[in-house]
PDB file of C-alpha atoms in Angstrom:
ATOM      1  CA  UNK A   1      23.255  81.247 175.051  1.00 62.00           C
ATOM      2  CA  UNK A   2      21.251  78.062 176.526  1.00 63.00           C
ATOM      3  CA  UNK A   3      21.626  76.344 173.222  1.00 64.00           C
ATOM      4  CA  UNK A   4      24.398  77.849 171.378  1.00 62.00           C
ATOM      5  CA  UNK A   5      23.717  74.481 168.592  1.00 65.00           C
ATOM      6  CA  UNK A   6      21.168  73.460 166.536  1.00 62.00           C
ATOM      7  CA  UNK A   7      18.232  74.768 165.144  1.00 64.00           C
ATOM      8  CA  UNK A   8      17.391  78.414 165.343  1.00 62.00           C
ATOM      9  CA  UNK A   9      13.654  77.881 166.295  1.00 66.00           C
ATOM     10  CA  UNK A  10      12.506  77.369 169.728  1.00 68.00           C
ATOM     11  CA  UNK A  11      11.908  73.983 170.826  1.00 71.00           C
ATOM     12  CA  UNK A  12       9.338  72.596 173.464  1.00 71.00           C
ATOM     13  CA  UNK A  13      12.741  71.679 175.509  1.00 76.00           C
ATOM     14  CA  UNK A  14      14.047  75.052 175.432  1.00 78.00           C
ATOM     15  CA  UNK A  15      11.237  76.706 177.542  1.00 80.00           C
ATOM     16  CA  UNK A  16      11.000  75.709 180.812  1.00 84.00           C
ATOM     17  CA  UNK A  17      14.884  77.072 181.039  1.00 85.00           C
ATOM     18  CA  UNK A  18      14.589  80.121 178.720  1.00 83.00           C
ATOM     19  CA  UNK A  19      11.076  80.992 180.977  1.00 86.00           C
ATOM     20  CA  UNK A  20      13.392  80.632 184.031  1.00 87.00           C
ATOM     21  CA  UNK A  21      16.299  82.347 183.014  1.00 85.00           C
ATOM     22  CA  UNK A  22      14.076  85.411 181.553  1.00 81.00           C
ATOM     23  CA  UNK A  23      11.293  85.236 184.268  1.00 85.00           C
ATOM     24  CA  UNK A  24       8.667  84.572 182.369  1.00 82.00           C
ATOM     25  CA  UNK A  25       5.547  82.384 181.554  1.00 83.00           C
ATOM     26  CA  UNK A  26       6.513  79.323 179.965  1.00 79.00           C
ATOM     27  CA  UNK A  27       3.223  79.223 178.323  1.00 78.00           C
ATOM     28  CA  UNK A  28       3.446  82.755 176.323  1.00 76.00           C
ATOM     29  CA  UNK A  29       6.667  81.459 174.915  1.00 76.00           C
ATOM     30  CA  UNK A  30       4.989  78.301 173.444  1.00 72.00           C
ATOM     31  CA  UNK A  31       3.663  80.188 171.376  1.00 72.00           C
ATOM     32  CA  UNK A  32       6.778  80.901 169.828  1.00 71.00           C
ATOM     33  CA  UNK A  33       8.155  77.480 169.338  1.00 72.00           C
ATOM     34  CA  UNK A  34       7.910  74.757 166.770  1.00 76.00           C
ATOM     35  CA  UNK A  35       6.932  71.518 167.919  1.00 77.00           C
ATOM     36  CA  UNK A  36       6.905  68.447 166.053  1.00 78.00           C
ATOM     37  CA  UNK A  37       4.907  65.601 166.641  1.00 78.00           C
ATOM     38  CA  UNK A  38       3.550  62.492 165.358  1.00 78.00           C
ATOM     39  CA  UNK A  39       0.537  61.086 164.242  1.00 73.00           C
ATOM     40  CA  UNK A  40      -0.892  57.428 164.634  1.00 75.00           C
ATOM     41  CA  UNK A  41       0.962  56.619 161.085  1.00 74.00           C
ATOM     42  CA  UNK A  42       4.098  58.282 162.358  1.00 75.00           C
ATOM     43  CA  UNK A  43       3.792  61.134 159.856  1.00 76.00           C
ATOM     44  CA  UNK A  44       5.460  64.659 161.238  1.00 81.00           C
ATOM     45  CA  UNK A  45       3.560  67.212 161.675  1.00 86.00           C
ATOM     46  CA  UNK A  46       4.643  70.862 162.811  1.00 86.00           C
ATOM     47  CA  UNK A  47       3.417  73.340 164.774  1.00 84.00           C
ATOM     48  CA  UNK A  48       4.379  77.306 163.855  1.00 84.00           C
ATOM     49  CA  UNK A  49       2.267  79.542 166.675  1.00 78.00           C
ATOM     50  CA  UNK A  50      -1.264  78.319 166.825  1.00 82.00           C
ATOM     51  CA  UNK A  51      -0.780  77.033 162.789  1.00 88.00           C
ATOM     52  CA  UNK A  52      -0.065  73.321 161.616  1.00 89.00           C
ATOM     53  CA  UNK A  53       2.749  72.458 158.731  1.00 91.00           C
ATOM     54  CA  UNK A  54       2.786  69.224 157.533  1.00 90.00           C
ATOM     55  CA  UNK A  55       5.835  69.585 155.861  1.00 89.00           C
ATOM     56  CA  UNK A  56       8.926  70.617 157.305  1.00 87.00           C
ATOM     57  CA  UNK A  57      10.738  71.796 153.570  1.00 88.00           C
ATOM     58  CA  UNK A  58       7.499  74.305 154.304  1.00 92.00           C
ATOM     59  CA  UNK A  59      10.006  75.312 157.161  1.00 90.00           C
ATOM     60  CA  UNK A  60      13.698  77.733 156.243  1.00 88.00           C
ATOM     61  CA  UNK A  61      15.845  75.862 158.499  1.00 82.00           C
ATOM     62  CA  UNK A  62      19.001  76.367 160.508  1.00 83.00           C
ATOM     63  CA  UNK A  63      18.936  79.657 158.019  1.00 89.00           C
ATOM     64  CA  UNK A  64      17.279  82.958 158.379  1.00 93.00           C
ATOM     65  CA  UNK A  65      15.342  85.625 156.015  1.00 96.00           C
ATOM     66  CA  UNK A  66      14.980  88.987 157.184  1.00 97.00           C
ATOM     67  CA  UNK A  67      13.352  92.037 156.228  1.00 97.00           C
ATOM     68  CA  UNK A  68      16.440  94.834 157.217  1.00 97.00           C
ATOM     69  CA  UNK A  69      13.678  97.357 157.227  1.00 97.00           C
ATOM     70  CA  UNK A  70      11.752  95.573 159.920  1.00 96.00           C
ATOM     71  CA  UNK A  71      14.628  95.273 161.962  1.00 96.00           C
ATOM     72  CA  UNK A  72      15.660  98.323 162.042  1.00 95.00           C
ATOM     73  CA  UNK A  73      12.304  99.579 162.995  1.00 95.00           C
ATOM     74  CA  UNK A  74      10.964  97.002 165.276  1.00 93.00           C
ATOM     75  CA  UNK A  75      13.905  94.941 166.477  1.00 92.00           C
ATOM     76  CA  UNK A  76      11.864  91.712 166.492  1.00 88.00           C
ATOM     77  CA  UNK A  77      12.025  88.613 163.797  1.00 91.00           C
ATOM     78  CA  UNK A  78       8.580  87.198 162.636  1.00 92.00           C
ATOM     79  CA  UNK A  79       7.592  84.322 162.678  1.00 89.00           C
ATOM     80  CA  UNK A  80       5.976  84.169 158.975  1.00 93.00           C
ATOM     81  CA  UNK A  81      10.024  84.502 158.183  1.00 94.00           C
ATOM     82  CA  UNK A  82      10.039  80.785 159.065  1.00 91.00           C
ATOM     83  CA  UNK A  83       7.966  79.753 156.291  1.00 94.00           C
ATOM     84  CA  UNK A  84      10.092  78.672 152.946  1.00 94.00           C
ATOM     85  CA  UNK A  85       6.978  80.147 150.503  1.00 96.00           C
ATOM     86  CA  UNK A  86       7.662  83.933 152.678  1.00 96.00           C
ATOM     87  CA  UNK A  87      10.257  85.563 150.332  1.00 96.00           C
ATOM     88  CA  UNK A  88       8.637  88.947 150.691  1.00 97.00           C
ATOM     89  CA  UNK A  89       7.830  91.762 153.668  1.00 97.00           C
ATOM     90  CA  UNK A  90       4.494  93.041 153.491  1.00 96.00           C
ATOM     91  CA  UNK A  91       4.714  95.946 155.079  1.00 95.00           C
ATOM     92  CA  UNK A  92       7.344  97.485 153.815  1.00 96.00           C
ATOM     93  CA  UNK A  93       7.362  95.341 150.608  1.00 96.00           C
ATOM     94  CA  UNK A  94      10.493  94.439 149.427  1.00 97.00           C
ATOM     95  CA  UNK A  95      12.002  91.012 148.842  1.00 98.00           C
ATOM     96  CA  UNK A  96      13.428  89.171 152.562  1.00 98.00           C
ATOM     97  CA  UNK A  97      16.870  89.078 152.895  1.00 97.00           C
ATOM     98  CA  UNK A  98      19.031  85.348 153.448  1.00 96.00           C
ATOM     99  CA  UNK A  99      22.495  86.467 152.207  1.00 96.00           C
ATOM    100  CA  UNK A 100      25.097  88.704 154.058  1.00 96.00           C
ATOM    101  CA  UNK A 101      26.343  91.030 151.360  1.00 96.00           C
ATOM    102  CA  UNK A 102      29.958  90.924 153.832  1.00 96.00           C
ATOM    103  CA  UNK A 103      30.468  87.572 154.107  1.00 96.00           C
ATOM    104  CA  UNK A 104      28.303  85.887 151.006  1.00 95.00           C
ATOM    105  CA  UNK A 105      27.115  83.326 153.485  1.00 94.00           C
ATOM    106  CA  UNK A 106      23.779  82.949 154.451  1.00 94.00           C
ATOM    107  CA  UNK A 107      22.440  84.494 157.363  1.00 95.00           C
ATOM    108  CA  UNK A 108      22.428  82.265 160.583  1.00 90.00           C
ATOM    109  CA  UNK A 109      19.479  81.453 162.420  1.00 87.00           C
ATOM    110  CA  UNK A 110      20.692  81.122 165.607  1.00 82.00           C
ATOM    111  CA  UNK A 111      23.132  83.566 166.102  1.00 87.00           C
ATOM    112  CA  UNK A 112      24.321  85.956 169.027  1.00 86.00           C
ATOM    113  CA  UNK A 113      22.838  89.330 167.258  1.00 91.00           C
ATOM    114  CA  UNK A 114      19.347  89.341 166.024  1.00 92.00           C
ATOM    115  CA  UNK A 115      20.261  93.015 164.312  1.00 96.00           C
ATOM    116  CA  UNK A 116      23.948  91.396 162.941  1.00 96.00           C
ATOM    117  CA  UNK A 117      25.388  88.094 160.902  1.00 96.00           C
ATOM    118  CA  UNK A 118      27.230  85.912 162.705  1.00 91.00           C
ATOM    119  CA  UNK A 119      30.297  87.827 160.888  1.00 95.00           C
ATOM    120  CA  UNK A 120      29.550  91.119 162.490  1.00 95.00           C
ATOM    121  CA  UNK A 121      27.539  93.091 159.814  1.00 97.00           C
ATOM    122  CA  UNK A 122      24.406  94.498 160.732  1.00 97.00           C
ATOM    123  CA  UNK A 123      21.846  93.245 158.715  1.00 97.00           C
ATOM    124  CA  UNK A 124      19.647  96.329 159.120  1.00 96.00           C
ATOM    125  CA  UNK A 125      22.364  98.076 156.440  1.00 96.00           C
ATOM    126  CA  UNK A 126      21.545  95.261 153.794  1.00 97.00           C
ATOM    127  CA  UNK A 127      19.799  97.119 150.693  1.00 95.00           C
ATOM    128  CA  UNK A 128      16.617  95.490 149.609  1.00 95.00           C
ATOM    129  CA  UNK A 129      15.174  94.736 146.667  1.00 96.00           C
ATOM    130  CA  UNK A 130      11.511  95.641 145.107  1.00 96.00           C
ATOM    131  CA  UNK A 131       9.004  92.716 145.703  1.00 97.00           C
ATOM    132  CA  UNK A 132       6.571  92.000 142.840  1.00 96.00           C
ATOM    133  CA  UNK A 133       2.585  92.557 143.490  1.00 96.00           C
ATOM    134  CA  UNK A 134       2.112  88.580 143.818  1.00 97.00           C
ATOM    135  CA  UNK A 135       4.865  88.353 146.471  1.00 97.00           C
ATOM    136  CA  UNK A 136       3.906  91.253 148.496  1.00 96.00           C
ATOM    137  CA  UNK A 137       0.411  89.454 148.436  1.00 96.00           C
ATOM    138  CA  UNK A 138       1.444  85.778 149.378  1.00 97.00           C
ATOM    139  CA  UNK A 139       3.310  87.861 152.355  1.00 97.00           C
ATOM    140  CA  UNK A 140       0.332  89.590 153.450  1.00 96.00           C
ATOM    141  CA  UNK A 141      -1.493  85.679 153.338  1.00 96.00           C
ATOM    142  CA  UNK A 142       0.778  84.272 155.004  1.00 96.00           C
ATOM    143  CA  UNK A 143       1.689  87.189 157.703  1.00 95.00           C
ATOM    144  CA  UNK A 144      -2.197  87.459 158.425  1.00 94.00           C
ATOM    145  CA  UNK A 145      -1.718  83.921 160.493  1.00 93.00           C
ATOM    146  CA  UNK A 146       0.582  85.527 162.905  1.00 90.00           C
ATOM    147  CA  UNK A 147      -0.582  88.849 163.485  1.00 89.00           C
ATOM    148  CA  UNK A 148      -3.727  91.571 162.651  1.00 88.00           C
ATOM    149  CA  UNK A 149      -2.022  92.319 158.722  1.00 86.00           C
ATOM    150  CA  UNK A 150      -5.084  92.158 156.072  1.00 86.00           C
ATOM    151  CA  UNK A 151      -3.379  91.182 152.869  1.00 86.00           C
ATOM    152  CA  UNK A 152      -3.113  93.555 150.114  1.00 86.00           C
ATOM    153  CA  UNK A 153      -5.775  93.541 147.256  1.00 88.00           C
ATOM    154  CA  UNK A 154      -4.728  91.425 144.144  1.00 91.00           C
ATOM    155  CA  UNK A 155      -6.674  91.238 141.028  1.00 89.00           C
ATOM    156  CA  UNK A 156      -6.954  86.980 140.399  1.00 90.00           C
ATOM    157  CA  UNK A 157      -9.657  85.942 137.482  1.00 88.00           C
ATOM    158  CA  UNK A 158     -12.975  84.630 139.111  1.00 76.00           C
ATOM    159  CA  UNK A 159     -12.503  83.888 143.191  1.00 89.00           C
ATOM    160  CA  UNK A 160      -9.186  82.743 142.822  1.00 93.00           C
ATOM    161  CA  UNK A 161      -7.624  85.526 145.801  1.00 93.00           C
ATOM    162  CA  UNK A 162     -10.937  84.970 148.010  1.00 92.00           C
ATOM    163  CA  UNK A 163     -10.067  81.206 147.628  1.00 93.00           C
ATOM    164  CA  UNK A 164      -6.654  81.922 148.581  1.00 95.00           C
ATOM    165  CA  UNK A 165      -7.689  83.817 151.592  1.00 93.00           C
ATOM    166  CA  UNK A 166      -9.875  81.281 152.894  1.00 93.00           C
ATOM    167  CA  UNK A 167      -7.078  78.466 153.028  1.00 95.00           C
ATOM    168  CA  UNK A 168      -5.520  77.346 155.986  1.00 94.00           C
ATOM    169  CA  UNK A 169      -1.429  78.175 156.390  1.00 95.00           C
ATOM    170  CA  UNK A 170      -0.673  74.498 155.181  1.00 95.00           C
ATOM    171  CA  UNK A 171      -3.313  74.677 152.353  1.00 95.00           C
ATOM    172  CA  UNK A 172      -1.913  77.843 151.076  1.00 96.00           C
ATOM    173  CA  UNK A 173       1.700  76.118 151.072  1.00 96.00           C
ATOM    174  CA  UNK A 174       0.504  73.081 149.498  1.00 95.00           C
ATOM    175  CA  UNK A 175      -0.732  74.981 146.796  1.00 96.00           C
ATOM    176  CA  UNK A 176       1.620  77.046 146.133  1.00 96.00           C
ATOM    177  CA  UNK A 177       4.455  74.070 145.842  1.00 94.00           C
ATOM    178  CA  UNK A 178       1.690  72.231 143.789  1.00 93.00           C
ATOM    179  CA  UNK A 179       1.927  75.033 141.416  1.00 95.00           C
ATOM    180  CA  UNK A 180       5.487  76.083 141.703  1.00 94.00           C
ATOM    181  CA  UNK A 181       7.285  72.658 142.278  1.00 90.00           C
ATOM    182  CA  UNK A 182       4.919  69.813 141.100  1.00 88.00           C
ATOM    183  CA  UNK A 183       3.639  71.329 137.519  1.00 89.00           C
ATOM    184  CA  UNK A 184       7.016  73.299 136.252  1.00 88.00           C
ATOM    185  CA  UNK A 185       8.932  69.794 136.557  1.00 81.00           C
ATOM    186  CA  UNK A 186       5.975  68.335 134.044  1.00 74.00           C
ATOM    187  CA  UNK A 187       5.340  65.326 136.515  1.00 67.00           C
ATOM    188  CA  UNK A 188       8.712  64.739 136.809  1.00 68.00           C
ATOM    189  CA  UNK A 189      10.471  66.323 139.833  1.00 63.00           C
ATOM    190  CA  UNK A 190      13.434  64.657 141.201  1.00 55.00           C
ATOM    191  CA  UNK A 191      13.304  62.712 144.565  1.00 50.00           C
ATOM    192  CA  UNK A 192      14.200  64.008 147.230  1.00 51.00           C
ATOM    193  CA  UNK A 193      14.168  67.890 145.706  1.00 57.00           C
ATOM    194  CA  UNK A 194      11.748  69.325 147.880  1.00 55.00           C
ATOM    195  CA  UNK A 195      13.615  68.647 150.991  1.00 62.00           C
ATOM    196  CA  UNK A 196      15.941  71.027 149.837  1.00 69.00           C
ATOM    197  CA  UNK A 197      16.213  74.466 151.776  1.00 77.00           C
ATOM    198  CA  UNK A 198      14.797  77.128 149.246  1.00 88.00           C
ATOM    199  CA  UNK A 199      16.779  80.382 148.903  1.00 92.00           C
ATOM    200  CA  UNK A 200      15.065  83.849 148.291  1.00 95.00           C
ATOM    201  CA  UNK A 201      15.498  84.332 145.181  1.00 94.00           C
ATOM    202  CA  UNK A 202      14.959  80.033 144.470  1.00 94.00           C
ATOM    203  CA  UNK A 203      11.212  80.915 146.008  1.00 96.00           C
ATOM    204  CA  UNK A 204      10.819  83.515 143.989  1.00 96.00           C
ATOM    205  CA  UNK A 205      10.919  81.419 141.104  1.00 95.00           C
ATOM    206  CA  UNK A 206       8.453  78.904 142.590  1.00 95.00           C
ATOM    207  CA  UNK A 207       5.895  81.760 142.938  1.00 97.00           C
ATOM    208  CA  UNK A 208       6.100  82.868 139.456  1.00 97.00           C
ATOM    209  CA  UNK A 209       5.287  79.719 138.518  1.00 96.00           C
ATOM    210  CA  UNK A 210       2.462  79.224 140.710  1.00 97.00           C
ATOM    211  CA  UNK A 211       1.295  82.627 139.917  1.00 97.00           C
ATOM    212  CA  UNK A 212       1.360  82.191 135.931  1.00 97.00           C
ATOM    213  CA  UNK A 213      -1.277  79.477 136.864  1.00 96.00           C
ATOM    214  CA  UNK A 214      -3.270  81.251 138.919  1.00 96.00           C
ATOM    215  CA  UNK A 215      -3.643  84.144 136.586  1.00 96.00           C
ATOM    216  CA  UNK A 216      -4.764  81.584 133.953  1.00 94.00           C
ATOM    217  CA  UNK A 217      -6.326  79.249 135.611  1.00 94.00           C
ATOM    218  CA  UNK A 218      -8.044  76.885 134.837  1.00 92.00           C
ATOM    219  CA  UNK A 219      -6.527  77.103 131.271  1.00 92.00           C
ATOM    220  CA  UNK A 220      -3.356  76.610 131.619  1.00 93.00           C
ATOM    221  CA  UNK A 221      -3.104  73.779 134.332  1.00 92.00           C
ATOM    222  CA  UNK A 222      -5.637  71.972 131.814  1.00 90.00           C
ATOM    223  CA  UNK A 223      -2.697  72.361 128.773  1.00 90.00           C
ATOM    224  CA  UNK A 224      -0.267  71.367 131.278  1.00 89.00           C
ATOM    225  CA  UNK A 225      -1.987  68.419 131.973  1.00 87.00           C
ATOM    226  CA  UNK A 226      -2.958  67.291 128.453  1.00 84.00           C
ATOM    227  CA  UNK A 227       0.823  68.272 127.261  1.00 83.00           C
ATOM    228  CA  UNK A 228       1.871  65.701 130.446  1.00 80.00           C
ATOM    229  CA  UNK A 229      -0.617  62.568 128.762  1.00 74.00           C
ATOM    230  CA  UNK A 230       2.105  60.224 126.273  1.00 63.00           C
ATOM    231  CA  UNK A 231       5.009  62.148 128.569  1.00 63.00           C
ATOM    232  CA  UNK A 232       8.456  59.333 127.463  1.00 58.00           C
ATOM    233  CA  UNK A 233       9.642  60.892 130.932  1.00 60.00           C
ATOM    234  CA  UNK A 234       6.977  58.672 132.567  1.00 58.00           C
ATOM    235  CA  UNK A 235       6.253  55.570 130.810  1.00 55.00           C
ATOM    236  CA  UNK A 236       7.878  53.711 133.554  1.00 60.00           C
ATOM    237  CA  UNK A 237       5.874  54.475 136.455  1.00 56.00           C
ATOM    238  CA  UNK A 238       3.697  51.706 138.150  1.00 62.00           C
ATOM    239  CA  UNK A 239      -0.005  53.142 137.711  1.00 67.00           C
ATOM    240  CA  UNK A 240      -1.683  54.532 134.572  1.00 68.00           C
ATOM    241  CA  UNK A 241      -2.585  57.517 136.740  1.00 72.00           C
ATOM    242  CA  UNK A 242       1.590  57.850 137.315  1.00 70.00           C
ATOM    243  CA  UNK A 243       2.440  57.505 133.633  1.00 70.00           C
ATOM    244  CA  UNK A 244       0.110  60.071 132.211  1.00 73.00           C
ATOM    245  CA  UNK A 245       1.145  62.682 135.495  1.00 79.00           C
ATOM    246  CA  UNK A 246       3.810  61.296 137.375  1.00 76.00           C
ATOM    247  CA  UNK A 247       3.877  63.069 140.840  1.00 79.00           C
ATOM    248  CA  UNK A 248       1.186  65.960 140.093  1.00 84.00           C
ATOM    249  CA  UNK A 249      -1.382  63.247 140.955  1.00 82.00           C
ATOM    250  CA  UNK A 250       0.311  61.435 143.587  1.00 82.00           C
ATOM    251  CA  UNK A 251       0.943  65.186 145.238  1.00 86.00           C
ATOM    252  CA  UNK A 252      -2.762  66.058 144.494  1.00 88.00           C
ATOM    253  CA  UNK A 253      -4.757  62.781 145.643  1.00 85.00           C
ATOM    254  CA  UNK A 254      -2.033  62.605 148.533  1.00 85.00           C
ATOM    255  CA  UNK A 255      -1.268  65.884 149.973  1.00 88.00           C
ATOM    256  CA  UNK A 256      -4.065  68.241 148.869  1.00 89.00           C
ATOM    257  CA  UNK A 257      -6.688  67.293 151.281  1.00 85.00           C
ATOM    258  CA  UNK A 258      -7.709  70.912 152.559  1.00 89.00           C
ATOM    259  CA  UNK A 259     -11.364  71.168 151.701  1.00 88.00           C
ATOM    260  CA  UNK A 260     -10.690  75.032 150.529  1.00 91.00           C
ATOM    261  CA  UNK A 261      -8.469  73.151 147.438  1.00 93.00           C
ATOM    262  CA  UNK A 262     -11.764  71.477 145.635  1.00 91.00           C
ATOM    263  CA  UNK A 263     -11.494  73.832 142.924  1.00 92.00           C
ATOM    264  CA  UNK A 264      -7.779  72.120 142.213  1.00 93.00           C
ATOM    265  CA  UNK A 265      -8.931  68.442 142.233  1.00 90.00           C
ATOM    266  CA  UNK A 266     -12.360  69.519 140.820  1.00 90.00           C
ATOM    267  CA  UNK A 267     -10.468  71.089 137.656  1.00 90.00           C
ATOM    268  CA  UNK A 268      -8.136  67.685 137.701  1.00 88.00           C
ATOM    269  CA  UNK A 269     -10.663  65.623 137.469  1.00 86.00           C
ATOM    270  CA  UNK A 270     -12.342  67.696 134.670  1.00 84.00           C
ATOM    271  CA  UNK A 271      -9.545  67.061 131.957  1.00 83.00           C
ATOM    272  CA  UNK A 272      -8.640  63.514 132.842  1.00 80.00           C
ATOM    273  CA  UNK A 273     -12.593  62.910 131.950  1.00 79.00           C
ATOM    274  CA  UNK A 274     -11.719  64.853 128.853  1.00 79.00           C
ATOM    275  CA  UNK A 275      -8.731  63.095 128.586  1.00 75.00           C
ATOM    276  CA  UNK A 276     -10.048  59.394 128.716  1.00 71.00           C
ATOM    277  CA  UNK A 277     -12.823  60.218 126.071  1.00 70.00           C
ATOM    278  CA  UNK A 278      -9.819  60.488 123.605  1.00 69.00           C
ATOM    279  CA  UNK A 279      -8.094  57.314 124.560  1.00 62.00           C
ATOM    280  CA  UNK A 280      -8.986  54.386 122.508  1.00 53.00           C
ATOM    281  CA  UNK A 281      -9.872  51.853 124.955  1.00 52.00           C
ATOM    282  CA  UNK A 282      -8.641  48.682 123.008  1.00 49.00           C
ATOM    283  CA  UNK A 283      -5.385  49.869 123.346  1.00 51.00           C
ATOM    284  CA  UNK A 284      -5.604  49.432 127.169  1.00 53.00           C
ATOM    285  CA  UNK A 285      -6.140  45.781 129.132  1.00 51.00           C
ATOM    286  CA  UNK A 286      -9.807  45.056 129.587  1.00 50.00           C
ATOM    287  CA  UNK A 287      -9.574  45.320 133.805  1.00 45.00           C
ATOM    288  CA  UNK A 288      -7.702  48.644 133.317  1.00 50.00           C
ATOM    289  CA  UNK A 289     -10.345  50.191 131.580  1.00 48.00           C
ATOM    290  CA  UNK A 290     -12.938  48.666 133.656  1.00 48.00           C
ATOM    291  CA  UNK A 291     -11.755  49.748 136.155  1.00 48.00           C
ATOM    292  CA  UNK A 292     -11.114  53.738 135.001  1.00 49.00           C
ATOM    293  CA  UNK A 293     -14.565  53.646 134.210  1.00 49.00           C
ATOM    294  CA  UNK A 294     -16.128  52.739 137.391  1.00 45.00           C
ATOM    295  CA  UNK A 295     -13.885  55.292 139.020  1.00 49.00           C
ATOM    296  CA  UNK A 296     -15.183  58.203 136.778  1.00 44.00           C
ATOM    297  CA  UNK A 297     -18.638  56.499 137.220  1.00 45.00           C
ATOM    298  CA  UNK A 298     -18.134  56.169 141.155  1.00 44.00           C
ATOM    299  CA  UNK A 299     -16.536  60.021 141.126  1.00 44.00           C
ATOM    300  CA  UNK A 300     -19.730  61.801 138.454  1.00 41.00           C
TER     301      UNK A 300
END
């Protein structure tokens, strides 16, 4: 009603009215906003509750997932629905809900029902769908940031779920899209495709990728990176680092700074040491290969 346009999310400028038109602190509804800033390099960052995004494709949107079953029983949206990699309800565990089944069109964020579409259906009638095990446990990760919910129990070789469950909200995400976006596209993914707005069924997809490494890991990020080495789809890039990975390094060194991801660029750096040892260095100029060797020397 005070901001019938725009984004769905609360913004910093929508409090101070919304607190006076509800009677209410300001300060407990900041809580529920996202506020975007900017850093000394004038990168965004975003802030969901008391958790930083760095990215806002981690973000749905002007478009809303829903868990029917939650609405019906609790009349509230949650805020872990905001989060493109959240395609899944914990509690009830079943798969969130973006499409009206009466209209086709995806469900609004801001609209003038929580419990209906903007076309009059009420969204707590929409029949779900079964989540998978992985899902329902990203959920749980990713819920347990906004509220008391222990993820569920997920069997992940070595201390891949403890390693999971230590990361912070944008570590988890960054993972996840390194996993599901970065390594499916073989070093190749398309500019400008992860600012696209993710649908269900679209993130479901990205987390069976990510989760077909994580059940194999480290083996079969290794093959996917020697498979990536001699790629045609990447001869022209500018560095050597770029034409044997493309955009899996430049997300990795780049993006992947959470200290909980070392095991990532510690198993990286593992197979491009295995990888040089099989490159015949005459084939490469002199201050290339001077240079990849003081890194690896600088790096051991």
């Amino acid at each position: 009603m005070l901001r019938p346009q725009g984004p769905p999310n609360l913004l910093e400028k929508d409090l101070l009215p919304l607190s006076e038109t509800c009677s209410c602190d300001p300060g407990l509804l900041g809580i529920l906003a996202i506020r975007m800033s900017r850093d000394s390099r004038g990168i965004r960052t975003f802030q969901l509750g008391n958790q930083r995004i760095s990215k806002d494709y981690f973000l749905t949107g002007k478009t809303a997932r829903i868990c029917p079953e939650c609405l019906g029983e609790f009349c509230y949206a949650r805020q872990a629905w905001d989060l493109t990699l959240s395609n899944a309800c914990p509690i009830h565990e079943v798969l969130l809900e973006d499409r009206c089944p009466a209209c086709l069109h995806n469900i609004a964020g801001l609209r003038s029902s929580l419990l209906h579409c903007q076309c009059g259906f009420p969204l707590t009638r929409i029949v779900t769908q079964e989540a998978t095990e992985f899902e329902i446990f990203v959920a749980g990760l990713l819920q347990r940031f906004f509220s008391d919910l222990k993820p569920v129990s997920i069997h992940l070789p070595g201390l891949i779920a403890d390693r999971l469950s230590d990361l912070s909200l944008d570590g988890l995400c960054k993972l996840l899209w390194y996993l599901g976006v970065y390594l499916p596209s073989r070093g190749s993914r398309p500019a400008g495709q992860s600012r696209r707005r993710y649908t269900v069924f679209e993130t479901r997809r990205i987390l069976e990728a990510a989760y077909s490494y994580l059940i194999a890991w480290p083996n079969l990020y290794l093959k996917t990176l020697r498979d990536l080495v001699g790629h045609s789809g990447l001869g022209k890039a500018n560095s050597l680092m770029e034409q044997w990975f493309g955009s899996i390094h430049s997300y990795l060194i780049n993006d992947m700074d959470d200290s909980g991801l070392g095991f990532v660029r510690t198993a990286f750096e593992f197979e491009i040491r295995n990888i040089w040892k099989t490159i015949h260095h005459s084939k490469l100029p002199a201050i290339v290969s001077a240079q990849m060797e003081f890194d690896f020397t600088e790096d051991a």
